Each structure stands twice: as structure tokens, then as C-alpha cells.
Tab-separated table of C-alpha atoms (C1' of nucleotides) in Angstrom:
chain	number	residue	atom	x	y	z
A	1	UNK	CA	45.459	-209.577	-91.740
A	2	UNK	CA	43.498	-210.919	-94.886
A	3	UNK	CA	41.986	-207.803	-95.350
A	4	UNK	CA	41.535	-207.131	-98.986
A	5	UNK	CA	38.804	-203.631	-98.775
A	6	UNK	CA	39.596	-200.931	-96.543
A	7	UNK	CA	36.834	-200.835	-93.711
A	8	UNK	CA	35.867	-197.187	-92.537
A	9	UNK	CA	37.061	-198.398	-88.919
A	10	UNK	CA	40.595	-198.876	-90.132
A	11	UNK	CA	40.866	-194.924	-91.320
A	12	UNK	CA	39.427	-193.718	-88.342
A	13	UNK	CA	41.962	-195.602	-86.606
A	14	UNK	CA	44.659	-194.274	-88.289
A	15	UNK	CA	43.444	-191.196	-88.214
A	16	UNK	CA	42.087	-190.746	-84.856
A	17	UNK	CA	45.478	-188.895	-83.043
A	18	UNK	CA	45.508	-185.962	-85.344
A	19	UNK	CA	41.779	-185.405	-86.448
A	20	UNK	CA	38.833	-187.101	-85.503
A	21	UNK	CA	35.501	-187.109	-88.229
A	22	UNK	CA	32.297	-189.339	-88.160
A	23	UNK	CA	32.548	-192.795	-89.170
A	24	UNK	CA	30.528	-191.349	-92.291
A	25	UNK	CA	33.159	-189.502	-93.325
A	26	UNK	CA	35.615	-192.190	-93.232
A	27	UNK	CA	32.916	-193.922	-95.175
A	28	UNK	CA	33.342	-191.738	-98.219
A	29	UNK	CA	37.025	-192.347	-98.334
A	30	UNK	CA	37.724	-196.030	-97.699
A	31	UNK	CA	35.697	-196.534	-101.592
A	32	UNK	CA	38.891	-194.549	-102.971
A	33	UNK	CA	41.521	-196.137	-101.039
A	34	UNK	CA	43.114	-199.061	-103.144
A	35	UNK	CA	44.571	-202.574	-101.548
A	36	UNK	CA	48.016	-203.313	-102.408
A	37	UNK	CA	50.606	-205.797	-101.173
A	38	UNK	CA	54.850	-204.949	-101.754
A	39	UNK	CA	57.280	-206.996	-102.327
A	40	UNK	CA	60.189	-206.678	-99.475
A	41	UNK	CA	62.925	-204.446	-100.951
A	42	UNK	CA	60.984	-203.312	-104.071
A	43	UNK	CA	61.833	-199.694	-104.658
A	44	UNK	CA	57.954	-198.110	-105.242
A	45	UNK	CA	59.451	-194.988	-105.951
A	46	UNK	CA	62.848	-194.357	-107.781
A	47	UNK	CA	65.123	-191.510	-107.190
A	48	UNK	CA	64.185	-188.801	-110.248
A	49	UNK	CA	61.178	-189.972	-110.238
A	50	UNK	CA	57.542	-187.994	-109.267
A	51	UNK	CA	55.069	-189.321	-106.218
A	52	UNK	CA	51.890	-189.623	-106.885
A	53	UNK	CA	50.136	-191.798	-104.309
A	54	UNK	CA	49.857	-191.821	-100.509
A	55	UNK	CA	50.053	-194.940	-98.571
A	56	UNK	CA	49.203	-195.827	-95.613
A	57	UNK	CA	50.711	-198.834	-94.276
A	58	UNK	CA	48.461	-201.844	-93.241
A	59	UNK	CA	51.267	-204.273	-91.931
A	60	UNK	CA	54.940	-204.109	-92.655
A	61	UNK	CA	57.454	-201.158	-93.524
A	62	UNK	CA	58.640	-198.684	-95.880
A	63	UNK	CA	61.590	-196.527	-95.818
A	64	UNK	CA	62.436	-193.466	-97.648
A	65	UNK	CA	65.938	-192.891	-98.835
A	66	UNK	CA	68.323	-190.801	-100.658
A	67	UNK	CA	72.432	-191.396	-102.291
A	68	UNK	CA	74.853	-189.737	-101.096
A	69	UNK	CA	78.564	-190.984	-102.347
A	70	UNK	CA	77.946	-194.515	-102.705
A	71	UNK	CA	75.578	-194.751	-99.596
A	72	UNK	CA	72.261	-194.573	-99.465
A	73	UNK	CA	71.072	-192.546	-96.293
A	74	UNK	CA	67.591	-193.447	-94.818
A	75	UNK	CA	65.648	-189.944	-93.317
A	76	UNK	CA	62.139	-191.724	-92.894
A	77	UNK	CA	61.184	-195.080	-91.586
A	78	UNK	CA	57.653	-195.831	-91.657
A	79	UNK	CA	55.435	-198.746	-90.038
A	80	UNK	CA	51.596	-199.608	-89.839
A	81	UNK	CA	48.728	-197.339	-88.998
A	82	UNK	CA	50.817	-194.271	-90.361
A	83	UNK	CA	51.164	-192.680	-93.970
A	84	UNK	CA	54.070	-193.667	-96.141
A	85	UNK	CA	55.255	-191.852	-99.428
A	86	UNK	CA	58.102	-189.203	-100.452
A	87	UNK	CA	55.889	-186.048	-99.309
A	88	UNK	CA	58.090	-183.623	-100.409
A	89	UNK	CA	58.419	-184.780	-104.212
A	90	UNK	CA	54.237	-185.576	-103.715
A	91	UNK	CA	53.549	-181.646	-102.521
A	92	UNK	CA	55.471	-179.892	-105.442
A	93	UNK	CA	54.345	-182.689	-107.632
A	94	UNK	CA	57.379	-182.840	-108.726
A	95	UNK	CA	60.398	-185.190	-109.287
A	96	UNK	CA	62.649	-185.632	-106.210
A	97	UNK	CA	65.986	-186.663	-105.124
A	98	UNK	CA	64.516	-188.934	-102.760
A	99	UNK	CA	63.691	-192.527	-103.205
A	100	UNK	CA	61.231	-195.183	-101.404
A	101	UNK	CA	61.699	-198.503	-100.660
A	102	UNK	CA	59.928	-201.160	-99.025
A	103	UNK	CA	61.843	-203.212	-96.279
A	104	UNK	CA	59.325	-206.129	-95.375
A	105	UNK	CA	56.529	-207.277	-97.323
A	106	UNK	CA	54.294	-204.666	-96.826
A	107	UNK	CA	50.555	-204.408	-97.427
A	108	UNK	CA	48.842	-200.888	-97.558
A	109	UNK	CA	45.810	-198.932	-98.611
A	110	UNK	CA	46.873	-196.646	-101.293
A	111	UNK	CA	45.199	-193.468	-102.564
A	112	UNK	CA	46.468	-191.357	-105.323
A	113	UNK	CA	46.974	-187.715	-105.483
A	114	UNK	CA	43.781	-187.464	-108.443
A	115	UNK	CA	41.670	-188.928	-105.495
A	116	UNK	CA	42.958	-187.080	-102.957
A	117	UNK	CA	42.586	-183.368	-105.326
A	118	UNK	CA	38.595	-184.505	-106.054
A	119	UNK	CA	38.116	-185.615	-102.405
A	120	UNK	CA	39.505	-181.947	-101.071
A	121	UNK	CA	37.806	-180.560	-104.144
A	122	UNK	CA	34.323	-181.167	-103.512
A	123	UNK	CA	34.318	-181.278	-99.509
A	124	UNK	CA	35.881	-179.025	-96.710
A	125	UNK	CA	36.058	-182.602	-94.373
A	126	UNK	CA	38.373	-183.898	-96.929
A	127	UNK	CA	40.933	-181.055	-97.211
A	128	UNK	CA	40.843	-181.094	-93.486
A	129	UNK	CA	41.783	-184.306	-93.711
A	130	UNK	CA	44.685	-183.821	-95.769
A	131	UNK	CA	45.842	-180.642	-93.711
A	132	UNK	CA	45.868	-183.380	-91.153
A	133	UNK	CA	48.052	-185.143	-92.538
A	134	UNK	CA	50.430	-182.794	-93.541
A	135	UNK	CA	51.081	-181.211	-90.270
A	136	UNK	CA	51.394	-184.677	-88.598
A	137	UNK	CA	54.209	-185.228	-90.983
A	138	UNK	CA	55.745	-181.860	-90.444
A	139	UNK	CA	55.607	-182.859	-86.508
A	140	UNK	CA	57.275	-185.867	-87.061
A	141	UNK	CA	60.058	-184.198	-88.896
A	142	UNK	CA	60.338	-181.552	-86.279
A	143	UNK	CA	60.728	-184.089	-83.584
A	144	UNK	CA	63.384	-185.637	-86.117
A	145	UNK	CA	65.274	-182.540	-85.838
A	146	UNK	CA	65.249	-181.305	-82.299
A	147	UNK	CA	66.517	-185.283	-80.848
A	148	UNK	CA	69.174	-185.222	-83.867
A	149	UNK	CA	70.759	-181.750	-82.190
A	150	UNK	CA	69.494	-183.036	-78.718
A	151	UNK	CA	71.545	-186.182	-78.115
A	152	UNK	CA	74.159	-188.431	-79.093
A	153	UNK	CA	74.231	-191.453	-81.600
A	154	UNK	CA	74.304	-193.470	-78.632
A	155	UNK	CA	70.905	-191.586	-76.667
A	156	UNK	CA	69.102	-192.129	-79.806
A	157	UNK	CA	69.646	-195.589	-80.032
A	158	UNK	CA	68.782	-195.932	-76.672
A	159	UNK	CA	65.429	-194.192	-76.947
A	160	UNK	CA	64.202	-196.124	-80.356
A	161	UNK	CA	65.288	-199.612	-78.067
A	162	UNK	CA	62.944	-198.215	-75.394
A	163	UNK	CA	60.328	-196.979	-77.094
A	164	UNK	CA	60.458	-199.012	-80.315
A	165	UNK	CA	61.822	-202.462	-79.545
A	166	UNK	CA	59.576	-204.367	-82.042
A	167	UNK	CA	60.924	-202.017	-84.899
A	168	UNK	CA	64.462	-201.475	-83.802
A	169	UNK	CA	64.538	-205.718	-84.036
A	170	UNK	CA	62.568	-206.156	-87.585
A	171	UNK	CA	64.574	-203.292	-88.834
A	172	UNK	CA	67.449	-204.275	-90.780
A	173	UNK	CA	70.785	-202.533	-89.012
A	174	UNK	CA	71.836	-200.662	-91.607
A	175	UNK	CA	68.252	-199.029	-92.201
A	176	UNK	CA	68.520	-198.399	-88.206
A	177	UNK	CA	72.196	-196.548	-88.431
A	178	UNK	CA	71.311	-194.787	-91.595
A	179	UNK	CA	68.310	-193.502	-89.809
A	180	UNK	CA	69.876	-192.359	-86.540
A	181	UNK	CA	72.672	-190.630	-88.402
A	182	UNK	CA	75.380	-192.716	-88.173
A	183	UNK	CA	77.507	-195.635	-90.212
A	184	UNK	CA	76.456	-199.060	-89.244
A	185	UNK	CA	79.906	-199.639	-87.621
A	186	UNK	CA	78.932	-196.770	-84.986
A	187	UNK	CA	75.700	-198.284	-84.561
A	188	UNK	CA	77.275	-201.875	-84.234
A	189	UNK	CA	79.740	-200.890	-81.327
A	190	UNK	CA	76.750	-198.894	-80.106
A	191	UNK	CA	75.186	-201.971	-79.447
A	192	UNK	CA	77.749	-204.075	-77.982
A	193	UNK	CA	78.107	-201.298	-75.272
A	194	UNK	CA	74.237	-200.669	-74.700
A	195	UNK	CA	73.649	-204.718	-74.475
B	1	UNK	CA	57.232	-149.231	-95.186
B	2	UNK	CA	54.828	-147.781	-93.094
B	3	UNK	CA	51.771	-149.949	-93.755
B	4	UNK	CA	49.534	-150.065	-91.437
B	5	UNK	CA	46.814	-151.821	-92.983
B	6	UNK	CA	47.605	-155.167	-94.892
B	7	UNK	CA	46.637	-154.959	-98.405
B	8	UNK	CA	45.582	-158.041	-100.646
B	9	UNK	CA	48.629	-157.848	-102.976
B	10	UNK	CA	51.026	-158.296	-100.266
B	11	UNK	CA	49.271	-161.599	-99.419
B	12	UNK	CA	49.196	-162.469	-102.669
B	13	UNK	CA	53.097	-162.128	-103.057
B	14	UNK	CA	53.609	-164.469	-99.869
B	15	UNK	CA	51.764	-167.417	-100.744
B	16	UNK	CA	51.849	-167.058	-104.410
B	17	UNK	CA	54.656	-169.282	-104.838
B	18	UNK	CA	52.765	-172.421	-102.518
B	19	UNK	CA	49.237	-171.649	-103.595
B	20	UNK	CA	47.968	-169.373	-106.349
B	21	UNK	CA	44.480	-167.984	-105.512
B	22	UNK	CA	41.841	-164.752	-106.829
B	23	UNK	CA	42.710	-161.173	-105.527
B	24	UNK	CA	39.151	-161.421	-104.228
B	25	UNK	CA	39.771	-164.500	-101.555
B	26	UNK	CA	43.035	-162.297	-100.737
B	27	UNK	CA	40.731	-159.681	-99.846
B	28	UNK	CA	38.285	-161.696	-97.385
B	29	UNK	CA	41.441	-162.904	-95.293
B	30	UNK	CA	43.237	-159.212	-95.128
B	31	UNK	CA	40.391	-157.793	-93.088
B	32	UNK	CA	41.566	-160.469	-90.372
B	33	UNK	CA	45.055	-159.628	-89.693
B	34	UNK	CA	46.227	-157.484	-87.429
B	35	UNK	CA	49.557	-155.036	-87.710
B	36	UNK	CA	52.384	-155.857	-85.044
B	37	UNK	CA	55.641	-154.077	-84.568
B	38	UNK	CA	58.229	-156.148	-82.130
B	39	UNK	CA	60.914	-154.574	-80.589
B	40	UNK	CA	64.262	-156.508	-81.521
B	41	UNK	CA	64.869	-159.287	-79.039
B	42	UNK	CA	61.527	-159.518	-77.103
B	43	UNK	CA	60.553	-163.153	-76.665
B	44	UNK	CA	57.158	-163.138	-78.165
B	45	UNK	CA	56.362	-166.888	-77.181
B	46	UNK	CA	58.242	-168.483	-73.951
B	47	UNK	CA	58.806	-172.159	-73.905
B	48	UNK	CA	56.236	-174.085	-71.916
B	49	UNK	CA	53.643	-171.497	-73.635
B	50	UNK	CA	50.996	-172.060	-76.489
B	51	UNK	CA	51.260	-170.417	-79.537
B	52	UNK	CA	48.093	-168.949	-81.000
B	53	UNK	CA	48.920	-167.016	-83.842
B	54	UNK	CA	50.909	-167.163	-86.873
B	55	UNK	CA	52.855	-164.256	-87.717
B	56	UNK	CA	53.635	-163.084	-91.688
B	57	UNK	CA	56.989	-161.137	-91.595
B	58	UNK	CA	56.895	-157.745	-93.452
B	59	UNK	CA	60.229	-156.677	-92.383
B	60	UNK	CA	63.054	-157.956	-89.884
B	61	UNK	CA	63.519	-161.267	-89.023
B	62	UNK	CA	62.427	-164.216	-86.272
B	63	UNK	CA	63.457	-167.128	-84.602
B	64	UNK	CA	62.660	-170.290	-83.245
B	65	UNK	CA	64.756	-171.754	-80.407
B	66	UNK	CA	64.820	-174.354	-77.404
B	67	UNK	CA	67.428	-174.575	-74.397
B	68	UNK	CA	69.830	-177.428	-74.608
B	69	UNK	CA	72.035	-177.048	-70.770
B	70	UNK	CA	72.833	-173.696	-70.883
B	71	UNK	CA	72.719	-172.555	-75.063
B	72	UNK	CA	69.742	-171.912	-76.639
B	73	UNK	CA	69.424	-174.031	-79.631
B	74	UNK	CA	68.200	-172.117	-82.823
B	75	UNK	CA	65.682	-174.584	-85.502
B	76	UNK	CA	64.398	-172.081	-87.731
B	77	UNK	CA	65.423	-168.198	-88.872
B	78	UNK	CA	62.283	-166.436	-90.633
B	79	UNK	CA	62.920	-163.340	-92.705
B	80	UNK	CA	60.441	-161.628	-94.314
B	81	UNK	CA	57.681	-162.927	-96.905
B	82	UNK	CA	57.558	-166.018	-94.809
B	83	UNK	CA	55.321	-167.040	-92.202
B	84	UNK	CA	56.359	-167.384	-88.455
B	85	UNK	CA	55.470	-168.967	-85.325
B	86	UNK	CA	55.759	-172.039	-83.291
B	87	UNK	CA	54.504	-174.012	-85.672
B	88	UNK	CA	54.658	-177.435	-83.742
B	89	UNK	CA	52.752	-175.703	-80.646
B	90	UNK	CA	50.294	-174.317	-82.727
B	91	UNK	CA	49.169	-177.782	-84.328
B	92	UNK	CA	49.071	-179.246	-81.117
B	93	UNK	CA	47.320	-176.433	-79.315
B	94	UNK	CA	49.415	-177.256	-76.265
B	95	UNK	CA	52.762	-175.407	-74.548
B	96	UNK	CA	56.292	-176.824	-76.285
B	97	UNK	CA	59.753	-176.312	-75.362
B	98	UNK	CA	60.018	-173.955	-78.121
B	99	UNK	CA	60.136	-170.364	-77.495
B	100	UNK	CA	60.543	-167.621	-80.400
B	101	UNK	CA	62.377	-164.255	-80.136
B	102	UNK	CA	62.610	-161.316	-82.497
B	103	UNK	CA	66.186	-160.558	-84.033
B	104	UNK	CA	65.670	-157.189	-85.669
B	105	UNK	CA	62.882	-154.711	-85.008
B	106	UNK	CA	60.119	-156.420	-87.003
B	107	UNK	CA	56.609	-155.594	-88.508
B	108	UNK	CA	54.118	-158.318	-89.201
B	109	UNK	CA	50.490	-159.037	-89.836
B	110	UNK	CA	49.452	-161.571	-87.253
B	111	UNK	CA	46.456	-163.721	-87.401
B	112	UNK	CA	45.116	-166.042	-84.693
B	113	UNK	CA	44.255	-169.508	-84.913
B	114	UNK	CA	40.519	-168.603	-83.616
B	115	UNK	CA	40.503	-166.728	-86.781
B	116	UNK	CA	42.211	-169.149	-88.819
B	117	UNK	CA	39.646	-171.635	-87.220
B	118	UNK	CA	36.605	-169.303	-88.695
B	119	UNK	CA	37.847	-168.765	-91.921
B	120	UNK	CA	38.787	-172.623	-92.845
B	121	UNK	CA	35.472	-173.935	-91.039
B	122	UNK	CA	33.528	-171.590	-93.389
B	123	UNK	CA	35.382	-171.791	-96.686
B	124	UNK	CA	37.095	-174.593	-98.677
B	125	UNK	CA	39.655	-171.869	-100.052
B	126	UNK	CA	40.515	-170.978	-96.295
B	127	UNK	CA	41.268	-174.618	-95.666
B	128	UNK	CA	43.286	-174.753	-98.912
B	129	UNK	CA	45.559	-171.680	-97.535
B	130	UNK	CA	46.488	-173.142	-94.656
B	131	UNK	CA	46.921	-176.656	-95.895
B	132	UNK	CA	49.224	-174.691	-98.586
B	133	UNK	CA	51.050	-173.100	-95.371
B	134	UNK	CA	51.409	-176.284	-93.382
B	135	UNK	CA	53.317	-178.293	-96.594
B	136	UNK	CA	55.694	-175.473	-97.090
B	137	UNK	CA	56.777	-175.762	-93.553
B	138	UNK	CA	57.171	-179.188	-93.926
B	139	UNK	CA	59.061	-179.313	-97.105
B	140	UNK	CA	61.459	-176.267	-94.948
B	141	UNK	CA	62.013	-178.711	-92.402
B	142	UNK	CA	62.736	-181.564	-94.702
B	143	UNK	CA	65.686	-179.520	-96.718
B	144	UNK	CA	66.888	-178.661	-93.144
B	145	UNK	CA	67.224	-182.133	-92.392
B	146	UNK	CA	69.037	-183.439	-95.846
B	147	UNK	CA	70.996	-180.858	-95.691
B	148	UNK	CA	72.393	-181.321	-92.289
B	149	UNK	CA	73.352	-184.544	-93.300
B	150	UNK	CA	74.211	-183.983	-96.529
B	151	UNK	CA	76.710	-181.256	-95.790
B	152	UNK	CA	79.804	-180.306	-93.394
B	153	UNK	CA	79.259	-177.340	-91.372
B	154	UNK	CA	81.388	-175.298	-94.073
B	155	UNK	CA	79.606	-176.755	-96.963
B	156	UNK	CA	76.210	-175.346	-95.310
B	157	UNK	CA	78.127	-172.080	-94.300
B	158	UNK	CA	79.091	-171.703	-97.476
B	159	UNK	CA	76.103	-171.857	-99.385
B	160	UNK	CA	73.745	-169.453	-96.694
B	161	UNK	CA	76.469	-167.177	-97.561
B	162	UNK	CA	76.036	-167.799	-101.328
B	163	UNK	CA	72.347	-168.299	-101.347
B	164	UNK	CA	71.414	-165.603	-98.822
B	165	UNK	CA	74.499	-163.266	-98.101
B	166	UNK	CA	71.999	-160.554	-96.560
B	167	UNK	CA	70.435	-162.339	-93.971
B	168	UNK	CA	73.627	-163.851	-93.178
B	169	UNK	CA	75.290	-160.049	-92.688
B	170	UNK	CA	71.519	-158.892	-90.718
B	171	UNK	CA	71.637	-161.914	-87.963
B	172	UNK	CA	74.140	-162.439	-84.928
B	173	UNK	CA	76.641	-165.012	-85.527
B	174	UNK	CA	75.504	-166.479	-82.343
B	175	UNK	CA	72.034	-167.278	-84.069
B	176	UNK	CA	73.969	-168.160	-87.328
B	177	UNK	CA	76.346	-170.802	-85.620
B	178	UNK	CA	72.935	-172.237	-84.047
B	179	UNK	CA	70.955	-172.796	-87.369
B	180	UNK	CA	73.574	-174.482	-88.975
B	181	UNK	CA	74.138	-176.968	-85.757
B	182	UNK	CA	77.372	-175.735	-84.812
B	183	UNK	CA	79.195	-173.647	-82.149
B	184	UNK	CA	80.000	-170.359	-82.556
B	185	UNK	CA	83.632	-170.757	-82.129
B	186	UNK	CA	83.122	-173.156	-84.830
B	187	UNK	CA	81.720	-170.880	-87.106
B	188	UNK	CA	84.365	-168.122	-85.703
B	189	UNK	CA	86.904	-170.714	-87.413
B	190	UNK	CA	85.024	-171.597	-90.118
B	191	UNK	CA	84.490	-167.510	-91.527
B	192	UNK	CA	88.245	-167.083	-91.039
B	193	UNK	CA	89.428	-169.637	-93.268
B	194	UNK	CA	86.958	-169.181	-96.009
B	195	UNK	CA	87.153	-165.385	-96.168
C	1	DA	C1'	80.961	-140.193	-73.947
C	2	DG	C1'	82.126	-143.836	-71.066
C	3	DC	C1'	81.407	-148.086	-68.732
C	4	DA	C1'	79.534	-152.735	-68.470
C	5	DA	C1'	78.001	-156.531	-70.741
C	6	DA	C1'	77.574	-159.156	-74.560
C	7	DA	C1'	79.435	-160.885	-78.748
C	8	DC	C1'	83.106	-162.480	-81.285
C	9	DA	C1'	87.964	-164.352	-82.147
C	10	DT	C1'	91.793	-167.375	-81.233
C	11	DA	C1'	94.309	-171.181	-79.158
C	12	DT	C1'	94.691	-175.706	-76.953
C	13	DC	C1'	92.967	-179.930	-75.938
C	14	DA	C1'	89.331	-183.719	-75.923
C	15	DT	C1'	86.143	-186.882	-78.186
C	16	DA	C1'	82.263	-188.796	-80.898
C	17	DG	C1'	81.875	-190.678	-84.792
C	18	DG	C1'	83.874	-191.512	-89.619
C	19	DT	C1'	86.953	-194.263	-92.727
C	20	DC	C1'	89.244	-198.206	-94.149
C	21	DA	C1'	90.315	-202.911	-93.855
C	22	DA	C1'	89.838	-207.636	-92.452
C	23	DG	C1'	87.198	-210.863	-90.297
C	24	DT	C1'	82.613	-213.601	-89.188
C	25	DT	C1'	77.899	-214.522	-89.552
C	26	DT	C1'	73.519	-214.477	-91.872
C	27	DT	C1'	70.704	-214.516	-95.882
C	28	DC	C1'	69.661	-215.453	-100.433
C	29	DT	C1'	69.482	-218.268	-104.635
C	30	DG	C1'	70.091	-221.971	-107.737
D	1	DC	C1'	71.898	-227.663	-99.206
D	2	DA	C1'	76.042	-225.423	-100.951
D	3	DG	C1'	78.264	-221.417	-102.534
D	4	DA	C1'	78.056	-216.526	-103.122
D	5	DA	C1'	76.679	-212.285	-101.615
D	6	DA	C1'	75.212	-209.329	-98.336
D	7	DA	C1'	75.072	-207.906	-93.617
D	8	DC	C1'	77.198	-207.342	-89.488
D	9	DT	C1'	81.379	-207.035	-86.265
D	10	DT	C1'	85.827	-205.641	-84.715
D	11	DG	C1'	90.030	-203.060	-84.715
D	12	DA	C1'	93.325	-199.194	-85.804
D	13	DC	C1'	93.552	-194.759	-87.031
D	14	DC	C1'	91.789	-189.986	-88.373
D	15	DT	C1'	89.160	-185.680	-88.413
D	16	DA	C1'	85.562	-182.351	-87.656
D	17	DT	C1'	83.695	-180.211	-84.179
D	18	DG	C1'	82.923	-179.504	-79.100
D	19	DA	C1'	84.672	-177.686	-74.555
D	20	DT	C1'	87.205	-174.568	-72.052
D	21	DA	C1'	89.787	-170.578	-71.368
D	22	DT	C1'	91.396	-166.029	-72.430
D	23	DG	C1'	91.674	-161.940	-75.069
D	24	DT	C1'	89.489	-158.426	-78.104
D	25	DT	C1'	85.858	-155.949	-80.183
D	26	DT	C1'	81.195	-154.296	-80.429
D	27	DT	C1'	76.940	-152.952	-78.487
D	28	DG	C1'	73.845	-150.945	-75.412
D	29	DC	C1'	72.695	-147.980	-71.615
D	30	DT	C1'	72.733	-143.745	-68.452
DNA sequence: AGCAAAACATATCATAGGTCAAGTTTTCTG
DNA sequence: CAGAAAACTTGACCTATGATATGTTTTGCT
């Protein structure tokens, strides 16, 4: 994808599952949204540090991380056609514990919370929009939750291979055990027994 | 208390903390809610049922469970001040696996989503509300899940009994042992050696 | 009050997954 | 393209928590 402005098409897209709006509406937005391309592994957003943008992922990946002991432990990974950033430290607008890092080289439309505030500001479509977006994310992490206390390392794996294969294999391992809950040595004899 | 109808200030108290707002949009919402009582233990939404209301707690306490073999699995305690319901039903407007009983004898002021649908189709402020609503329930959900893997089961013990020593006393162990991800003969271990 | 049922406690044993340590393979970087 | 570093694998051992079973206490109901 050479794509260097956002076409109204490409937010509709996106945005299609969890709220659908006019191509007009989209129109308003995509002006706002800003191109960018990351470098694989660059940290966009440190630990201590506040978000203020939301991306939403063109082509590639971005995970979002925190330390714990001398690990860090991955509790989001995120891949095109959905919204990337550390919500939590974006919603209180303040600094969080989390940080975000890029895994592949990642292109994305970015749009920063000033744009977002003015765009919910002055029309109800755009807050909708937003609340969209918000509850999409708290379904995701819901979902998170209920397969983490649902099955084993091992049935987790299993599902991501089925349903994700693509992402399980452009993943690095350790992002992929961090994510399911586990050390990378579970997930390694994990796989030698699934495969 | 023996409120019957809601008043503005009480409103105001609950979502001050996520979105500050005039008395006078308080005002247009209270009109809309309705005044519940719930008998302690009735299942007010069965799995494989839609939710269509959000509940704000007044006084007593909720929760949010789904069946795993032959234990019901507990996601979420709500205590007063805080809003209740099957949150991830309600987005989709669709039946989940969730179902949500009442611990204690509880009073709330309920509103629908038809009404929630009215009030954020005709005001921006409405929209703002329950935009404000859906990020705290995210940013819940997100502590849940850093803390759970964060923390041993004692660790998170420990600090519910620290952090909210009340609710833990109010709720069954049972429900207790659920929300923090463990058995109860866990926690049954756990209580005797800290105490 | 008195009985049944549910909740809670305690003990023993089983196991998924963690920790540590020593390879091997892959990926960067000059 | 070589050497270093990082990622991944494999193995031995350990521990927190689950499963099961049984006993005790509390709760709820008529």
C-alpha cells in the first residue's frame, strides 16, 4: 500500500463492524487523520510517558507493553484495520505505566486527541464515533478476560493458530507467549506438542 | 435511604469523577430513571439474554458471572456509586453468556438503552455521558487484567482487603474467590495464613 | 426453634506452568 | 560475510493453585 492520504473508504472500512455513518461523515475525518510510517521496534510511546494520539493501523503491528521484574509483559497486540494506542493513559490523559511499541514496520493514520476533542466538540456523529471506539476496545478486553479464566495456555494457543495463523507466524514468539500469559519456554514446548 | 425519586446531585456524585458536567444537564437525565429495589440473589439478566438497561447502584452490591463446567465464574463485583449491567451484551444488543445476579438487597436507578438512545441522539452532552461511562468500564477492565498478571492470588487478596475491607466483609467468599480467579478453597487457605 | 442446604475450612494429592541453566538457531550489524 | 547478540529450544526441578473428599459452621425456611 502506497497510500500516503487517508481516503474516506478506508475509515468506513475500519469502522464499519461497530458503527456505520455516511461516506460524508467519514469525509470530514479522513482531512484530520495524519500518514505516518514506524520504524519496527521503535517504542512510540515510553513507559511514564502521556498518549496523546490514536492510531489506526494501515499495515503492520503494534504492541502495547508493560515491566514487570526484568520482563516486559505484552497485554495488547494490535494489527491493520483496528485502532492502536495505550487507551488507558489516552482517557485520563494522563501518564501511564504502560508502554507501546511497534513490532513490524508499521504504517498508520494517526489522529491526535486535540482533533479528536474539536471533532466530538462541534458534532454529535463524531462523539459517536469515538463512543464507538471505546466500547469496541472495552469488548476486546472483555473477551481478553473471559478466554484467560476460560482455558489453558495450551487452548489459547490453539485458538490464535486457528483463527489467527497469519499473526501467530509474523508475531515474534516472545510477543505471542507474553500475550497469552505465559513464558516463552511454555509457549515453545506448547508448540512442539500442538505441531 | 429511602429515595424514591433520583435527585440531580446524586448523579452528579457518580460520574463526577469520569465527566464533570452543569447541575442543569443532571437534571434533564434524572427525569429518565427509574427506582428498582432487587431482592438479594435474584438473577436480573440470565445468560443467553440481552441486556437493556444499565443499572446505577445506590446501595448493595451486583455481579457479573458466566458458567465454566459446573462453577459460575465471577468478572466483575459492582458496589454502589458505580454503574452495572452486562455491559458487553448491551453494546452488542445481542444475548451473551453473561448473566448478572444481585448479592445484597439492592436499590438502583435504572435507565434503558431506548432511553439512553433518545437522550444521546438528541444532545451532544448525552453522548458525552455515556462515552464518559463506556471508558471507565474499560479502564476497570484493563486494571483487572494487569493486575491478574501482575499479582499472586495473595498479593490481589491482600490489597481488596487493604483497599476495600468493607466490600470484602459484605460479599460471599464464594463470589470473592471468583473475582480474584481463584478457588474458594484457595482463598479458604489464603485468609488463614494471612490473618 | 429446628432441620436442610449451602457455605466455608482443612487435608491430601495432582498438575500446569514458572524458574534456572545450557544448548542451538536466527537475526542483526559492521 | 563474520561475529555478536538476540531469540528460541530443551531439560530438570519447583511451586502455586486446582481437584477431590470430608468435616464444620452458617444460613435460610417452615
Amino acid at each position: 500500500m502506497t497510500m500516503q492520504r487517508p481516503d474516506e473508504l478506508f475509515l468506513k472500512r475500519v469502522f464499519d463492524y461497530y458503527f456505520e455513518a455516511p461516506l460524508s461523515v467519514w469525509a470530514t475525518i479522513t482531512p484530520h487523520l495524519e500518514h505516518r510510517t514506524y520504524k519496527k521496534n521503535k517504542v512510540i510511546k515510553e513507559a511514564g510517558q502521556t498518549e496523546h494520539n490514536i492510531d489506526i493501523i494501515i499495515k503492520g503491528s503494534i504492541g502495547v507493553f508493560f515491566w514487570t521484574d526484568n520482563h516486559p509483559r505484552c497485554i495488547d497486540l494490535f494489527y491493520e484495520d483496528y485502532f492502536s494506542c495505550d487507551y488507558m493513559s489516552y482517557i485520563e490523559a494522563k501518564p501511564s505505566e504502560l508502554f507501546v511499541q511497534v513490532l513490524e514496520t508499521t504504517d498508520v493514520f494517526s489522529i491526535s486527541r486535540t482533533k479528536i476533542q474539536e471533532l466530538s466538540e462541534e458534532s454529535l456523529m463524531g462523539n459517536k464515533i469515538i463512543r464507538a471506539a471505546a466500547q469496541s476496545l472495552f469488548l476486546h478486553k472483555q473477551r481478553q478476560q473471559i478466554e484467560m479464566l476460560t482455558l489453558t495456555a495450551e487452548e489459547r494457543y490453539k485458538k490464535m493458530l486457528k483463527e489467527q495463523p497469519d499473526r501467530i507466524h509474523r508475531t515474534a514468539s516472545k510477543h505471542i507467549a507474553s500475550y497469552l500469559g505465559i513464558t516463552p519456554e511454555s509457549l515453545s514446548r506448547i508448540r512442539n506438542k500442538v505441531s
